[in-house]
PDB file of C-alpha atoms in Angstrom:
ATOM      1  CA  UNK A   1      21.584  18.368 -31.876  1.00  0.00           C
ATOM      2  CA  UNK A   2      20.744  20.927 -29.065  1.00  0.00           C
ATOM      3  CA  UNK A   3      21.119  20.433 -25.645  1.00  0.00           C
ATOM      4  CA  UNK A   4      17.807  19.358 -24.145  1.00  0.00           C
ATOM      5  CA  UNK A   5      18.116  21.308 -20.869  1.00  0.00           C
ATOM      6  CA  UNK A   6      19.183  24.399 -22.809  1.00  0.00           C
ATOM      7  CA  UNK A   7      15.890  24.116 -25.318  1.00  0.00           C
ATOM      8  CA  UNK A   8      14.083  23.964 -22.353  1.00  0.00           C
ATOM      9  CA  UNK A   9      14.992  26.810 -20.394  1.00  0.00           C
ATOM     10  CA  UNK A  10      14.897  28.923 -23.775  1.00  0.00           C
ATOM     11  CA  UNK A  11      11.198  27.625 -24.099  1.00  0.00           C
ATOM     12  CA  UNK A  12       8.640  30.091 -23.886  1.00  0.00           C
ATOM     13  CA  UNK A  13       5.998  27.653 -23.297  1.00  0.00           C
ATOM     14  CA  UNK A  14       5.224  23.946 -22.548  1.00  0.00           C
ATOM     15  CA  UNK A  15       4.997  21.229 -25.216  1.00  0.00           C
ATOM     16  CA  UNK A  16       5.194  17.143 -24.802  1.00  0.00           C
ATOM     17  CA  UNK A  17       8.887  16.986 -24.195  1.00  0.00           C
ATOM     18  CA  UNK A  18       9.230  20.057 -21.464  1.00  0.00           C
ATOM     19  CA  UNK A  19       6.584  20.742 -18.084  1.00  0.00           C
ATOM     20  CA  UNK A  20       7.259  23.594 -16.251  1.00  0.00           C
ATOM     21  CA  UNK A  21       6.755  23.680 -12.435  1.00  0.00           C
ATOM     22  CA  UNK A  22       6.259  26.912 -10.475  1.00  0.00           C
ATOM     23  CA  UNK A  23       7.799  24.845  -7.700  1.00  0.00           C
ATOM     24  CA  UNK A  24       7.315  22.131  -5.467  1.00  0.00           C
ATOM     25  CA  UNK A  25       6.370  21.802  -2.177  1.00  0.00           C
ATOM     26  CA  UNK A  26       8.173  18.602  -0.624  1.00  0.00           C
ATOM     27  CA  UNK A  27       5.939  17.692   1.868  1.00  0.00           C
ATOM     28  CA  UNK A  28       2.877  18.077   0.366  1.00  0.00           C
ATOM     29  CA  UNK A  29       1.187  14.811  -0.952  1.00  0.00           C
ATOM     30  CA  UNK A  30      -1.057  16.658  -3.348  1.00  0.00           C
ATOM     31  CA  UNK A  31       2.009  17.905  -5.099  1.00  0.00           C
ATOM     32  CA  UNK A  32       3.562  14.769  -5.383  1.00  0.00           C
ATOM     33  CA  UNK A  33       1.070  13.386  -6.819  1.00  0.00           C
ATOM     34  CA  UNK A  34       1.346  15.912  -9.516  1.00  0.00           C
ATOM     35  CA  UNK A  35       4.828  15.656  -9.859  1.00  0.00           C
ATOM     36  CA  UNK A  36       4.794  11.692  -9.784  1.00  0.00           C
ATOM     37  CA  UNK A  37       2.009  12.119 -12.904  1.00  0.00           C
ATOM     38  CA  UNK A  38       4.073  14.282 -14.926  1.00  0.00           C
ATOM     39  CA  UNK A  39       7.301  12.234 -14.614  1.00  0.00           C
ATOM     40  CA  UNK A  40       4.978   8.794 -15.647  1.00  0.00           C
ATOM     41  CA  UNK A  41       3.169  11.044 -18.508  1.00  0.00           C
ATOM     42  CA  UNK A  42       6.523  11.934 -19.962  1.00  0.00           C
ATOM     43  CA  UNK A  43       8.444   8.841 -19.387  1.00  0.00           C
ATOM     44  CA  UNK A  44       5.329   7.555 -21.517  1.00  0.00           C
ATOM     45  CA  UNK A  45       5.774   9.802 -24.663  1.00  0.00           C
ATOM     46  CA  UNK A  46       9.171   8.810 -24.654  1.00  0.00           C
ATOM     47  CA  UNK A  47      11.020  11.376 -22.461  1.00  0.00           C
ATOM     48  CA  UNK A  48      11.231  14.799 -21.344  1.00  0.00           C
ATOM     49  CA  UNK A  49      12.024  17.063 -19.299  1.00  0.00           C
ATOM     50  CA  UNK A  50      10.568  18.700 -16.162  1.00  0.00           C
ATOM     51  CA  UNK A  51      11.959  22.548 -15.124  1.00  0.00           C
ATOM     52  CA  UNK A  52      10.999  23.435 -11.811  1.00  0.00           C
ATOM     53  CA  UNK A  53      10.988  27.330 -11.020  1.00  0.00           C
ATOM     54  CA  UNK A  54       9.541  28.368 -14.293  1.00  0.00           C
ATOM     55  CA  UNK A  55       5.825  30.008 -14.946  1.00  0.00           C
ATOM     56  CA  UNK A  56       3.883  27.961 -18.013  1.00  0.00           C
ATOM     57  CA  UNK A  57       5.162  30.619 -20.158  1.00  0.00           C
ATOM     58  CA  UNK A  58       8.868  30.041 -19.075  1.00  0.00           C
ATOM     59  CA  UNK A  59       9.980  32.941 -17.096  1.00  0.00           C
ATOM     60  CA  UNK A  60      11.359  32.607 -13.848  1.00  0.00           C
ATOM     61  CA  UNK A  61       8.345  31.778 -10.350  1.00  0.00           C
ATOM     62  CA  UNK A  62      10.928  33.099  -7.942  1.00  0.00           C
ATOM     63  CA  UNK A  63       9.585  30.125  -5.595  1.00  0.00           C
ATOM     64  CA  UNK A  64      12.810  28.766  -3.707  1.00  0.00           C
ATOM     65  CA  UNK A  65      13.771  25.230  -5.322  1.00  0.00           C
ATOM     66  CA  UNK A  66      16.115  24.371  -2.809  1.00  0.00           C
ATOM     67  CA  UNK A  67      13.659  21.489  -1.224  1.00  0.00           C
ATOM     68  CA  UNK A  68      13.272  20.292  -4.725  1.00  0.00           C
ATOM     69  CA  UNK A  69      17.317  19.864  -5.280  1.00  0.00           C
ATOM     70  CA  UNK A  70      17.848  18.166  -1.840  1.00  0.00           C
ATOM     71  CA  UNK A  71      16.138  15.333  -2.628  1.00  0.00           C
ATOM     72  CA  UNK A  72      17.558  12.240  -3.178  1.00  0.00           C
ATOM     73  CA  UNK A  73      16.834  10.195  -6.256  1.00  0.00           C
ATOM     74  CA  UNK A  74      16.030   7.082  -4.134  1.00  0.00           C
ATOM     75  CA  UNK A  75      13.676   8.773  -2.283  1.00  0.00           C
ATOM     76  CA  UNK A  76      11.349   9.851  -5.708  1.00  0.00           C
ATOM     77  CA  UNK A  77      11.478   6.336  -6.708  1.00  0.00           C
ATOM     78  CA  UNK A  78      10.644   5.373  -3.205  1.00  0.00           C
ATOM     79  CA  UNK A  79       7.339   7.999  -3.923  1.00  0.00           C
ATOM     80  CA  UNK A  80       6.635   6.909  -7.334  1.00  0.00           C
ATOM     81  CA  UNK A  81       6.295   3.179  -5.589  1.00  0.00           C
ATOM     82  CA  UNK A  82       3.860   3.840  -2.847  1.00  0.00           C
ATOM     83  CA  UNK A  83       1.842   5.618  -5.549  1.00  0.00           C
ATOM     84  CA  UNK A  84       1.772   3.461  -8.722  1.00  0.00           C
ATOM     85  CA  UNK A  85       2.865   0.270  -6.748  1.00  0.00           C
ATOM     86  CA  UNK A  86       5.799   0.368  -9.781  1.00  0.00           C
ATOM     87  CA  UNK A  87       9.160   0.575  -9.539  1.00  0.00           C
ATOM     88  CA  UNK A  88      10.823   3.204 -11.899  1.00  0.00           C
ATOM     89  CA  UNK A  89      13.965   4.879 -11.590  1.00  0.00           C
ATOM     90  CA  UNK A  90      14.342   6.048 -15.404  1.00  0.00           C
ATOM     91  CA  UNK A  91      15.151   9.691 -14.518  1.00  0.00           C
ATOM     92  CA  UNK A  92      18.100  11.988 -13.824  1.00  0.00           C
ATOM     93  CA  UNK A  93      18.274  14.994 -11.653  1.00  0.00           C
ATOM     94  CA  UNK A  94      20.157  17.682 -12.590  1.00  0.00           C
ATOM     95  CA  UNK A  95      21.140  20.812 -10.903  1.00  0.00           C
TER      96      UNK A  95
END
């Protein structure tokens, strides 16, 4: 079976099991939002895999995702609570 990360980065487009982000601004609460509904649609469908840095159609945004790796995995749980009033921590972060 192939990697997951690796079929996504060769992706040249999104399906159900990969999003792309063009990257993510940390302190906006629009973008979370966004970000908090993609990682509840996909955990949904069974799993997935979000890429941030990546165009829809794969190729790299150039946007800086160094925010995006500093954060701590407590503190996107801690987000996904104060929007869906859930806890879920079903989710790795890789880098």
């Amino acid at each position: 079976m192939n990697d997951p990360i690796e079929t996504a980065l060769n992706a040249d487009k999104e399906t159900a099991f990969t999003e792309f982000k063009e990257g993510f601004d940390t302190a906006s609460a629009q973008e979370w939002c966004e970000v908090i509904k993609d990682i509840i649609a996909i955990a949904n469908t069974g799993g997935g895999i979000t890429v941030f840095g990546l165009n829809d159609d794969g190729t790299p945004s150039g946007k800086d995702v160094t925010p995006i790796l500093a954060l701590d995995s407590a503190e996107i749980v801690d987000k996904i609570y104060k929007y869906t009033n859930r806890q879920f921590a079903d989710f790795t972060i890789q880098r």
